[in-house]
Structure formats: C-alpha cells, structure tokens
C-alpha cells in the first residue's frame, strides 16, 4: 500500500515532470520536401541561447519559466526563418527553403541578417554587456586584405582608433584611441577566445601575437566599463573570436596570397564535427621583404582547437597556439631623411624575434537553462628578443663590427578565470547576476646587454667579445594578481535596465635584479658607470566601481550610458629597459581615472545601422613623455617618461552604415550596395602638471579628426570595396613639440602630420574557388603613424607605400 508521504512525493515528481515539459520548446526542422535537416542553428534571440538539430532534424530547448520567445532558424545554403512568440510547451515544425542560386551576394546578405540578429546582446554566455559601448566586427563581411591583417581596413568600422602601421605583414597589432598609446595594443586587455594573449597583463601588457584575420569569425571590442569584467585598463577589451568547427565531418580551406615586395602567405585550415567531438585547426605561413631595405620577415603560426560535448549542458574546449617569427628592422628616420626618401634605411643589423606558446582549457556548464558557469585555465610560455643599433642620433651610421644592444624578455605565466551567471526575473522582466574571480601569476625575466658585433640575427649576450659593456640590466619579475568582480542587470521594466558592478584587485609587482647607470658625453665617452642592485615590491589592494544604464524605447533602438573607475599599474619592465632616446622617471607611479560614455545605437528598419556617442576619459597621474635634457647629467636630448599630471580627453564618435541597395533596389537579391562613415572628433587637455610647459597642452596621440569612410558594391559572385581614411595631425609627446622638417639628427620629436590613405579590394567566387585582389594605399601617399623611441627605431617609422596583393582560395 502506498503511504500518504510516498504518494505526495510521487505527485510532486509527476508535477515537476509536467512543469518541466511545459517549459520546453521542441520541434523538427525539414527542407521544403519534408526531409529532416541536421545541424540547423536554432537561436533563441530573447534569452540568447542556441542549440542545433540532430540527425533527425529534432531539437529541444528548455526554460525554467513559461512564456513566449523569438527564434531564428539558420543553416548554410538555406533561407533564414524568423518566428516570433513561440510559447513554452509548443511543438513546432519549420521548413527551410534551399537557396538554389547561392551567390556571394546572397551569402553576404544572409550573414548580415544573421549577424544583426545575434550581435552582442545584454548577456553573452557568462558575460554582461548591458550599458556598455560595444562593437563587433563580423569578419565574413570584410572585403579587405585579410592575409596581412590590414588593420585600417579590418577595424574600419570601429570608431576613434589610432593605429601604428608597419610593413611586417600584420604580425603585430598596434591600436589605441582616446589618448592611449597604440604601441602593441598595450592599453587594451587583449584576448583570444576569451583568454589573455599578451606578454604579461601586469608587468608587460604588450601583444606580440596577432591572431590571423583569415582564422577569425569576429572581433569584439568593449570600451568604457569593460574594466569591471576584464581588468583595470583604460582602453577596454579586444577579443579575437576564432572560427568554430563546421557541422560537416570534414572541411579543408586553403588560401595562398602573393603581393608586392616579395609577399607570400599561405593559410590552410581543417575543421569538422563527429557526434560529440569537433575540431578546428590552421597553419599560417608568411614571408616578405617589406617596402624598405632591411625589412625581411618570416613567420609560422599554428593553432588547434578541440571540443567535446558531454551533453547539452556540459562541454570542454582546448586551444593551443604556436607563433614564431623573425623580422629584420629597417630602423627609424629623421624628418630630413623621411622628406628626402621615405623608403631608405641606414640600419642593416637590427633584428627582432618572437616565440609564442599559448594554451587554454575551458569548461562550460549549464546548471539550469538560467544558470551558466565557465572555468578557463590559460598559460603562456614565450619570448621576445631584439638586437641592433639604436642610437638616439638617428642619422648616425651603423658601423660594422661594433657592439649592438641586446634585449631579451622571457614570459612564463598562467591563470584561471571562473564565471557564474544567473538569470532571474523581477516582475516578469529578465535580470541577471554575474560573479567571477581571476587568479594570475607570472615569473618573467628581462635582460639587456651587449649584443654581437655581426650583422646576423644573433641573440646571444656578447660579454666575452665586449667585456667593458657587461649587462646593463638583468631582472626577474614575479607578479601576482587576484581579482573578484561582479555585475548585476536590474531589468526594472521591459525597456530599462541598470547595471552596477565592482572589481576588487590585489596586485603585487616585483623586480629583483640590477641595472647599470652608464652616462656618456656627446662624443660617446663614458663619464659614469655604476651598478645598482635592487629588490622592489609594490603591493596594492583597491576596489573599482562602475554603473551602466540602458533604455530601449523601441525595438532595435537603445540609449546607453556608463561610468567606470580605471587603473593602470606602472610596469617594472618598462622602468628598467634602457633606451638611448628615452629616459624613465625612477619615481614613476600608477595612473588612475575614469571613463564614461553616453550614446544611442540601433537600426532604422533594415537599411541603416548607427551608433553615436560622446565620451570622456579623466586621467590622474597620467603617464606620458616630453622632450628634455637627460636628467642624469649627460648633454643628450631625450624623451622623458613620467607621471606628467592630470589630463582629460573627450569627444564625439559616430558610426553610420547605410544599405543603399535595400533603399533603392530592395527586390534584387543578387545586388548589394552599402556605404559607411566612421567619424571621431576628439579634443584633450592637460589640466595640471608639475612638469615645465605642459599645463594647458594637448594630450599626445589625440587627432582632432579621425575619419574612415567607404562603400562596398557586389553583384552575384563579384564583390568590391573602396575605403578612404583621414587622420588629422597629432602630437607624440606632452610638450606638443612642432615638427622641424630640417631635423637630421633625431626624428623622435614633433607631430605626426595629417595624412590620408585609400584602399581598394575585390573578390570573385566560382564554385569552390575564390579569387581576391586589391591595392592598398593606391594613391601612393608618403606618411607615417609613429615616432619610435626604441624598437624598431628610434625615429620616424614610414608606413607602407602602394602595394598589390592577390589571393586564391579553395574550399574542399
């Protein structure tokens, strides 16, 4: 006999099963001939959740609450189907129509539509983006030179970026903005698939590895309050999201590119899915000569991604990245040399090498449909090495057989980041709570000393050959970072939310080793040689706060605003690297400040996409450089790096993308025509400074106008794009030194003059083949974007002249 207690338990169990089934949406997806379709993406746009159909075309999606949801159904080669207000407990049958004339234009229109539907939502996985300025680059939309990671084309629709351009085939990425130094993207938290890829987040936050664009699905840029989830930096986050495995059992893509100045690249990838296991892997090879003498480079890049899906709730993901390159560096020029011939080089013995090994393991788990957890482990074993002649008198010849400067950095670090996100309801409005923690430690080393007297890429210390010079510095940098962060979306109504957040940081940076104080007079005679041993530790704990607001008065329109505290720790590695052209204040300290954005973004129908905002950055103890006599007593003029003072940058940024074809030729599926304008108007000022003649000056790296505009036209399988870039002049240091066109000594002082550059790209697809070609800088302008104080200079680093490229792609 069943007792009352047992009966109650049985009744409760049955009730739970019934409720669970009522909260489930199931269905079958077929083609128009009722044949089941496997691998169809079923995307719930209401809660940003995604599943795929199985071999019988069946899917199911669970929810902890009843209600109605909007869905998108997509499979490559079939027309997208949108269906709104599907209620829990429903069983649906969807038929996808096969696109018979699948031209490049049709594919692009499909991708554009899908991208617009699923670009960064308020919640993505275990991350919150509500109230933040976010930008997503859909790489499939690009008609550009992706083989060499052409930054100004790839990031064309990201507002306000300043770019350091180089001729090394896109091996490194150098972007800044809003008064942040672009050099090696050191003011952004740079990630690949969500994990750190820079040398050392604390002690050396520079990115020597740039994920090849040919391997990317999208690039995510999160500004402003991104510091709360991704670190303390002023710039925000740049995350390179690689392609995911194809649903097919096997796919091979190979791309070969040839171009001007001996350029050759090969990109080959394999991908596939077999039941619960999937993989994506690529190999990328590049070599070239550069448009200046002494600019040869060669690189090898390998990546492997392995995934195992235990069930619908739990999956495991493994990434390994290997990157190795060697580049000869042509060095910098003086203003007089640049104006005479920007293609010249007087450095034949400068070399740079990178060896990068990245590894990551990520566990993703859904406790319920409303509770997501992720744990990511990541590590880096890498090195950067440089050897060469770096006189601050750039016009001085490099004499064979003399000592070269050697700098070697080894980076060994690892970390773990855990995130838990819980969705819940307030008066039937979906809110979410995020809590996370990060542990990061590094034990890096930095050495500077005499390099060999030869002209080859020899990165060994030459103490025996030049015993007088000895090591100028030798350090270990055992750094530690522990962070706890949290945010909560309070959805107060169906169209208004407030997202406060916090980040607690414990940062300990250490430097153990020695450096030598070596002063020389103008004739090169040593007047001081002193060894200084030190063991420094900087330990600090602090909390950063921020808040974001989002108001959506109607579908596809959003008003947003945010303000956040920011922090940038000074790096011991920078302090103890000696450069003839740059001197660093031994008392340099951390910088603190705020970032804020107020803007409106969205879509007007399906024809116009826009994002317009005003922003402000406030820096206290801003780190910068200014021209002065070397304070160590020598007579040399140098760029002095120190805490200059309090500064502010502010501006208006707008991005406008217009589909001309939908406006005037809406019924023609095989024709596409769009135009965009990306404009940033920025101003800046040093509010106060203890340094002489700085107060009231403009902040460096802040052009008043930064404009990128372009158009893309396509018909059937033929696509073209034309892009124009204009950047007004900008200062490179806080004195606001004017350019001396007759300077034939330094090249490190003065403005970066205004410049414009234009690029053209085209592609044509035939069956499984695609041909791409283009001309970058087709007006052949002579310009530059950087005055370097160290490698690869010192001096002016000219940007590439006109160059041609062509790529042949085959998909099997």
mmCIF file of C-alpha atoms in Angstrom, residues 203-333:
data_model
loop_
_atom_site.group_PDB
_atom_site.id
_atom_site.type_symbol
_atom_site.label_atom_id
_atom_site.label_comp_id
_atom_site.label_asym_id
_atom_site.label_seq_id
_atom_site.Cartn_x
_atom_site.Cartn_y
_atom_site.Cartn_z
ATOM 1 C CA UNK A 203 54.304 43.780 -15.931
ATOM 2 C CA UNK A 204 54.387 43.922 -19.735
ATOM 3 C CA UNK A 205 50.869 44.200 -21.213
ATOM 4 C CA UNK A 206 52.013 44.245 -24.837
ATOM 5 C CA UNK A 207 50.681 41.927 -27.517
ATOM 6 C CA UNK A 208 53.359 40.479 -29.785
ATOM 7 C CA UNK A 209 50.943 37.948 -31.277
ATOM 8 C CA UNK A 210 48.055 38.964 -33.563
ATOM 9 C CA UNK A 211 45.518 36.263 -34.445
ATOM 10 C CA UNK A 212 45.397 35.953 -38.276
ATOM 11 C CA UNK A 213 42.227 37.534 -39.639
ATOM 12 C CA UNK A 214 41.731 34.628 -42.040
ATOM 13 C CA UNK A 215 41.026 32.428 -38.998
ATOM 14 C CA UNK A 216 38.565 34.783 -37.296
ATOM 15 C CA UNK A 217 34.803 34.694 -37.009
ATOM 16 C CA UNK A 218 34.535 38.071 -35.298
ATOM 17 C CA UNK A 219 36.421 40.679 -33.277
ATOM 18 C CA UNK A 220 34.753 42.045 -30.149
ATOM 19 C CA UNK A 221 35.679 45.476 -28.791
ATOM 20 C CA UNK A 222 34.203 46.569 -25.472
ATOM 21 C CA UNK A 223 35.006 50.081 -24.250
ATOM 22 C CA UNK A 224 34.391 52.030 -21.075
ATOM 23 C CA UNK A 225 33.154 49.930 -18.191
ATOM 24 C CA UNK A 226 34.762 46.786 -19.614
ATOM 25 C CA UNK A 227 37.350 47.209 -16.848
ATOM 26 C CA UNK A 228 34.972 45.641 -14.356
ATOM 27 C CA UNK A 229 34.957 42.236 -16.061
ATOM 28 C CA UNK A 230 38.247 42.191 -17.942
ATOM 29 C CA UNK A 231 40.753 44.165 -15.930
ATOM 30 C CA UNK A 232 41.568 47.671 -14.853
ATOM 31 C CA UNK A 233 42.809 49.159 -18.134
ATOM 32 C CA UNK A 234 41.503 52.387 -19.692
ATOM 33 C CA UNK A 235 41.150 51.019 -23.218
ATOM 34 C CA UNK A 236 38.758 48.135 -22.568
ATOM 35 C CA UNK A 237 38.760 44.710 -24.205
ATOM 36 C CA UNK A 238 39.722 43.378 -27.635
ATOM 37 C CA UNK A 239 38.723 39.730 -28.015
ATOM 38 C CA UNK A 240 39.580 37.711 -31.138
ATOM 39 C CA UNK A 241 36.953 35.017 -31.562
ATOM 40 C CA UNK A 242 38.191 32.255 -33.853
ATOM 41 C CA UNK A 243 36.033 30.293 -36.251
ATOM 42 C CA UNK A 244 34.041 27.439 -34.757
ATOM 43 C CA UNK A 245 34.126 23.921 -36.218
ATOM 44 C CA UNK A 246 31.921 23.233 -39.211
ATOM 45 C CA UNK A 247 28.982 20.892 -38.714
ATOM 46 C CA UNK A 248 30.278 18.798 -41.644
ATOM 47 C CA UNK A 249 32.526 15.770 -40.934
ATOM 48 C CA UNK A 250 35.458 17.421 -42.716
ATOM 49 C CA UNK A 251 36.267 20.719 -44.415
ATOM 50 C CA UNK A 252 39.564 21.998 -45.785
ATOM 51 C CA UNK A 253 40.243 25.625 -46.706
ATOM 52 C CA UNK A 254 43.499 26.739 -48.270
ATOM 53 C CA UNK A 255 44.410 30.314 -49.222
ATOM 54 C CA UNK A 256 47.594 31.447 -50.983
ATOM 55 C CA UNK A 257 48.476 35.123 -51.304
ATOM 56 C CA UNK A 258 51.198 36.874 -53.276
ATOM 57 C CA UNK A 259 51.861 40.582 -53.259
ATOM 58 C CA UNK A 260 54.285 43.439 -53.680
ATOM 59 C CA UNK A 261 57.741 43.378 -52.094
ATOM 60 C CA UNK A 262 58.069 39.603 -52.093
ATOM 61 C CA UNK A 263 54.949 38.925 -50.046
ATOM 62 C CA UNK A 264 53.778 35.308 -49.878
ATOM 63 C CA UNK A 265 51.348 33.844 -47.354
ATOM 64 C CA UNK A 266 49.619 30.501 -47.002
ATOM 65 C CA UNK A 267 46.663 29.850 -44.739
ATOM 66 C CA UNK A 268 45.331 26.292 -44.508
ATOM 67 C CA UNK A 269 42.642 25.134 -42.093
ATOM 68 C CA UNK A 270 40.832 21.881 -41.388
ATOM 69 C CA UNK A 271 37.598 21.550 -39.462
ATOM 70 C CA UNK A 272 34.872 19.042 -38.695
ATOM 71 C CA UNK A 273 32.364 17.517 -36.301
ATOM 72 C CA UNK A 274 31.825 13.881 -35.453
ATOM 73 C CA UNK A 275 28.957 13.406 -32.998
ATOM 74 C CA UNK A 276 30.185 14.919 -29.688
ATOM 75 C CA UNK A 277 33.687 15.750 -30.897
ATOM 76 C CA UNK A 278 34.621 18.747 -33.054
ATOM 77 C CA UNK A 279 37.841 20.450 -34.093
ATOM 78 C CA UNK A 280 39.284 23.471 -35.902
ATOM 79 C CA UNK A 281 42.962 23.857 -36.779
ATOM 80 C CA UNK A 282 45.051 26.067 -39.039
ATOM 81 C CA UNK A 283 48.617 26.733 -40.167
ATOM 82 C CA UNK A 284 49.627 30.190 -41.387
ATOM 83 C CA UNK A 285 52.952 30.960 -43.073
ATOM 84 C CA UNK A 286 54.114 34.438 -44.084
ATOM 85 C CA UNK A 287 57.222 35.910 -45.609
ATOM 86 C CA UNK A 288 58.106 39.165 -47.323
ATOM 87 C CA UNK A 289 60.757 41.797 -47.888
ATOM 88 C CA UNK A 290 58.915 44.962 -46.868
ATOM 89 C CA UNK A 291 58.853 48.131 -48.955
ATOM 90 C CA UNK A 292 62.109 49.404 -47.390
ATOM 91 C CA UNK A 293 65.541 47.734 -47.431
ATOM 92 C CA UNK A 294 66.413 45.596 -44.372
ATOM 93 C CA UNK A 295 62.754 44.689 -43.757
ATOM 94 C CA UNK A 296 62.620 40.930 -44.410
ATOM 95 C CA UNK A 297 60.268 38.857 -42.257
ATOM 96 C CA UNK A 298 59.133 35.248 -41.929
ATOM 97 C CA UNK A 299 56.550 33.755 -39.580
ATOM 98 C CA UNK A 300 54.900 30.438 -38.767
ATOM 99 C CA UNK A 301 51.617 30.211 -36.849
ATOM 100 C CA UNK A 302 49.824 27.011 -35.807
ATOM 101 C CA UNK A 303 46.544 26.702 -33.916
ATOM 102 C CA UNK A 304 44.454 23.738 -32.747
ATOM 103 C CA UNK A 305 41.013 23.783 -31.139
ATOM 104 C CA UNK A 306 39.468 20.552 -29.806
ATOM 105 C CA UNK A 307 35.963 20.361 -28.334
ATOM 106 C CA UNK A 308 33.989 17.609 -26.640
ATOM 107 C CA UNK A 309 30.320 17.992 -25.795
ATOM 108 C CA UNK A 310 29.443 15.609 -22.980
ATOM 109 C CA UNK A 311 25.748 16.521 -23.184
ATOM 110 C CA UNK A 312 23.541 19.552 -23.776
ATOM 111 C CA UNK A 313 24.774 21.101 -20.527
ATOM 112 C CA UNK A 314 28.499 20.380 -20.349
ATOM 113 C CA UNK A 315 31.324 20.846 -22.830
ATOM 114 C CA UNK A 316 35.123 21.001 -22.746
ATOM 115 C CA UNK A 317 37.299 23.133 -25.065
ATOM 116 C CA UNK A 318 41.067 23.023 -25.605
ATOM 117 C CA UNK A 319 43.187 25.581 -27.513
ATOM 118 C CA UNK A 320 46.875 25.571 -28.390
ATOM 119 C CA UNK A 321 48.637 28.371 -30.286
ATOM 120 C CA UNK A 322 52.205 28.431 -31.578
ATOM 121 C CA UNK A 323 53.644 31.569 -33.167
ATOM 122 C CA UNK A 324 57.213 32.185 -34.262
ATOM 123 C CA UNK A 325 58.652 34.948 -36.368
ATOM 124 C CA UNK A 326 61.896 36.655 -37.242
ATOM 125 C CA UNK A 327 61.984 40.156 -38.717
ATOM 126 C CA UNK A 328 64.764 42.441 -39.833
ATOM 127 C CA UNK A 329 64.036 46.021 -38.837
ATOM 128 C CA UNK A 330 64.904 48.932 -41.081
ATOM 129 C CA UNK A 331 65.007 51.407 -38.179
ATOM 130 C CA UNK A 332 63.716 54.932 -37.952
ATOM 131 C CA UNK A 333 64.376 58.068 -39.996
#
